[in-house]
Tab-separated table of C-alpha atoms in Angstrom:
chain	number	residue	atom	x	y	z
A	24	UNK	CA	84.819	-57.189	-99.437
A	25	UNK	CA	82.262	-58.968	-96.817
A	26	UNK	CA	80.887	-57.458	-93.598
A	27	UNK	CA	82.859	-59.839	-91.319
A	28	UNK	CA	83.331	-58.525	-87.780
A	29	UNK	CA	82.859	-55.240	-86.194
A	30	UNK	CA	85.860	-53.633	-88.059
A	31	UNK	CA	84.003	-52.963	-91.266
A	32	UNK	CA	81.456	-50.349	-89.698
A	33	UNK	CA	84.228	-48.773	-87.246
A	34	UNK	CA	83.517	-45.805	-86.032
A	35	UNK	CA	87.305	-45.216	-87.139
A	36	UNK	CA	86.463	-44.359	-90.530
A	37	UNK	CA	88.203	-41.828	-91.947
A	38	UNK	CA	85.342	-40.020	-93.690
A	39	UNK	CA	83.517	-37.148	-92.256
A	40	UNK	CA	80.475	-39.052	-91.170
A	41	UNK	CA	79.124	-38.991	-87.506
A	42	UNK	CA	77.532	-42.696	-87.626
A	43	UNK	CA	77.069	-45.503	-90.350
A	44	UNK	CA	74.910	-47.861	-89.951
A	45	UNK	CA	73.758	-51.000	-91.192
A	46	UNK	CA	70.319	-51.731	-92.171
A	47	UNK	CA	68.062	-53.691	-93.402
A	48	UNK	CA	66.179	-51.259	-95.404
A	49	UNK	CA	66.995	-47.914	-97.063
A	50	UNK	CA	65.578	-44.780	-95.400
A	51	UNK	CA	63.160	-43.147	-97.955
A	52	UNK	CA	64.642	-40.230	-100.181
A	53	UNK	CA	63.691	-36.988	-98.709
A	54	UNK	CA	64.315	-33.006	-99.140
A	55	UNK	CA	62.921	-31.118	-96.116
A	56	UNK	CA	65.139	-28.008	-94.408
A	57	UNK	CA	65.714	-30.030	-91.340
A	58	UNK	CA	66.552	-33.403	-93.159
A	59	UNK	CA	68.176	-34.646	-96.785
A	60	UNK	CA	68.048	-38.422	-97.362
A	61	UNK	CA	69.783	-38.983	-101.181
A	62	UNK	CA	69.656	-43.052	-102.311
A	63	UNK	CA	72.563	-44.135	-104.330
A	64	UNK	CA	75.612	-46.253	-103.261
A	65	UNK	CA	78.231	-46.278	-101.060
A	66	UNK	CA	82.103	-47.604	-101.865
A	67	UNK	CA	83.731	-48.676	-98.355
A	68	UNK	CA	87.127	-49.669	-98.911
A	69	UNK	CA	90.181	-50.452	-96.219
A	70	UNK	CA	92.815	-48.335	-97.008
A	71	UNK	CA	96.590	-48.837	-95.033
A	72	UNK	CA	97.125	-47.111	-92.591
A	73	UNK	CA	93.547	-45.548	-92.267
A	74	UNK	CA	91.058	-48.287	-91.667
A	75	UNK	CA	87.922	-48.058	-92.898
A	76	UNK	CA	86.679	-45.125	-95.584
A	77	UNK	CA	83.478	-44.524	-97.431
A	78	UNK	CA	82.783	-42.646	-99.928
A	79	UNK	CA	79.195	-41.673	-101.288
A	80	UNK	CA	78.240	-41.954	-105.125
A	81	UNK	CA	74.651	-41.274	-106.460
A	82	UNK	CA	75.165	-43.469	-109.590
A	83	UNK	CA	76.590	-47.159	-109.411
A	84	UNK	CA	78.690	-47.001	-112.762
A	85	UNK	CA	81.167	-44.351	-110.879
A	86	UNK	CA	81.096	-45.586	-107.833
A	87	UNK	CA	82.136	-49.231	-109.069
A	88	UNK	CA	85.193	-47.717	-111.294
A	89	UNK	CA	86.324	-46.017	-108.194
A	90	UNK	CA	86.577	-48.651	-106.253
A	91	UNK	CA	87.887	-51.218	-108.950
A	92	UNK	CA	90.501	-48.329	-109.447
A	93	UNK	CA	91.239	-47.524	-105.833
A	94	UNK	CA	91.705	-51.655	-105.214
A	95	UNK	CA	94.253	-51.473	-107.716
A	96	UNK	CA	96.416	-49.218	-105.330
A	97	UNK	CA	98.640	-51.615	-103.137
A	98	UNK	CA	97.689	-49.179	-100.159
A	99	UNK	CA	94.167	-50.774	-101.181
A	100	UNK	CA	93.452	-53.889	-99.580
A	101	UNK	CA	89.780	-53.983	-100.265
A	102	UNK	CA	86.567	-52.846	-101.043
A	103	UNK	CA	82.823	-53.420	-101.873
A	104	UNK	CA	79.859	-51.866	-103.166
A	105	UNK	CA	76.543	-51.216	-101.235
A	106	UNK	CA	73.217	-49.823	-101.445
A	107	UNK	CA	73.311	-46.658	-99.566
A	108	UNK	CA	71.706	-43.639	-98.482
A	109	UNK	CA	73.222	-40.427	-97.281
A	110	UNK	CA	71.166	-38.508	-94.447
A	111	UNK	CA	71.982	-34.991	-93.653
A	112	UNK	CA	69.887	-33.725	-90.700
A	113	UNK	CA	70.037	-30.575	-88.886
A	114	UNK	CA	70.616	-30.794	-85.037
A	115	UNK	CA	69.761	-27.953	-83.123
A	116	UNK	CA	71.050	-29.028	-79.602
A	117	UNK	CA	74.482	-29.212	-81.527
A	118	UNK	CA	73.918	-26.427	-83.895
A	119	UNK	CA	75.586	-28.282	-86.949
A	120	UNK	CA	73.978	-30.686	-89.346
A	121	UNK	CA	74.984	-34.564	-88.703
A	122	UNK	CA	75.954	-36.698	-91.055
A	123	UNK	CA	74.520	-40.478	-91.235
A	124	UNK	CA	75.274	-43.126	-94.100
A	125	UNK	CA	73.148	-45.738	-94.359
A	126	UNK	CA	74.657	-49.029	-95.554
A	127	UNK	CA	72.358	-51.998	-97.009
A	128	UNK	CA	74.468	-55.096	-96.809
A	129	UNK	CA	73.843	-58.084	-99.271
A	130	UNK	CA	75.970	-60.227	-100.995
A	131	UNK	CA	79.347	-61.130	-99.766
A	132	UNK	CA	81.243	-60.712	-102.375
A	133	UNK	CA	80.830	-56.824	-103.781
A	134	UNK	CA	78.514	-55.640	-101.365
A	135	UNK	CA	74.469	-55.418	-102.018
A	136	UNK	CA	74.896	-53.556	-105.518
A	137	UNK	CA	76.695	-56.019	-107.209
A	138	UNK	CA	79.084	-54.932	-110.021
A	139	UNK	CA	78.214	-55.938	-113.818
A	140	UNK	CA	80.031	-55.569	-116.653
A	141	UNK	CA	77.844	-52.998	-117.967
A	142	UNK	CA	79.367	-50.677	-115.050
A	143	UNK	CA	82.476	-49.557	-116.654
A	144	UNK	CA	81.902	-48.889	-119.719
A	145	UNK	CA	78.608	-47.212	-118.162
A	146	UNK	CA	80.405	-44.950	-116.349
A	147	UNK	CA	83.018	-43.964	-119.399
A	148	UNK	CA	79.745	-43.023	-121.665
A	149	UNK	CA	79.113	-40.499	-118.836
A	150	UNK	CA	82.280	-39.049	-118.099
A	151	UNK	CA	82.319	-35.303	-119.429
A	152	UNK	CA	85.469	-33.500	-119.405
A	153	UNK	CA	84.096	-30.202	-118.695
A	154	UNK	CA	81.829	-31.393	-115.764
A	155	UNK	CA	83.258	-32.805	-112.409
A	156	UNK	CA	80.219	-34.758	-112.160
A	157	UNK	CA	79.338	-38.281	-113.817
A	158	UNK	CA	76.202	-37.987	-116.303
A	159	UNK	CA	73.431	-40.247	-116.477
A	160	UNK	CA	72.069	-38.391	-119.649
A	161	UNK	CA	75.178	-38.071	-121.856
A	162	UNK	CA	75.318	-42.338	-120.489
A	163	UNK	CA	72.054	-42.763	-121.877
A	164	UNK	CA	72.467	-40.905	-124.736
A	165	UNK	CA	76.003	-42.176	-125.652
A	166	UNK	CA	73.615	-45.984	-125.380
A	167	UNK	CA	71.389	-44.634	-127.688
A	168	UNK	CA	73.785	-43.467	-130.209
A	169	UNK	CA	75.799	-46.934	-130.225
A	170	UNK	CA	72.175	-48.960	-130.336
A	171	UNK	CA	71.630	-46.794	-133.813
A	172	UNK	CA	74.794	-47.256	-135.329
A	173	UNK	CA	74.656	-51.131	-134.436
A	174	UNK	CA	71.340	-51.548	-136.294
């Protein structure tokens, strides 16, 4: 999905974030007590009925089979995948941490990260059934495993 128009950074979006913004470069990844910044990738997608949602993934493999699956929902109607980067920073005058997500805009078809076909079968090598979270090790290692069997 492209960035055309206003709509695709409304402040409508149904996630829990308190701004997103589009830049030009990616803050730097950071881990202080007043301020996180984690790199990775964000999936914005227009849902019906809700506008504009974005969801934050560390690794591209998942974050590209959620979308591809979520697009195949008719309540879908598009989305794209960016370079991103999720700030959490403490505000004291508010007493409550505020949420930014950084969105790095690049190509128009899929967003700045750009699918591959590497990305699905990627993120299957990954999945573990015990762990909610995707694996870049078991990936890796699941890679290594077919390279060796293939030789």
């Amino acid at each position: 999905m492209a960035l055309n128009g206003t709509g695709w950074f409304d402040s409508n979006s149904t996630t829990q974030y308190d701004r997103i913004k589009k830049v030009n470069a990616l803050p730097r990844q950071t881990t202080r007590d007043e301020r996180v910044v984690r790199r990775g990738y964000a999936v914005g997608m227009t849902i019906q009925g809700l506008g504009q949602t974005w969801f934050f993934f560390h690794h591209r493999p998942p974050a590209v089979a959620f979308g591809r699956a979520a697009r195949m929902s008719i309540t879908a109607t598009g989305w794209g995948v960016y370079n991103a980067a999720n700030e959490v920073r403490y505000n004291p005058e508010k007493a409550r941490d505020i949420h930014t997500l950084y969105i790095q805009p690049g190509t128009e078809w899929g967003g700045s990260a750009q699918p591959s076909d590497d990305d699905l079968p990627e993120w299957v090598a990954g999945c573990n059934p015990a762990l909610s979270l995707w694996d870049p090790d078991l990936a890796a290692s699941t890679r290594r495993s077919r390279r060796l069997v293939g030789s």
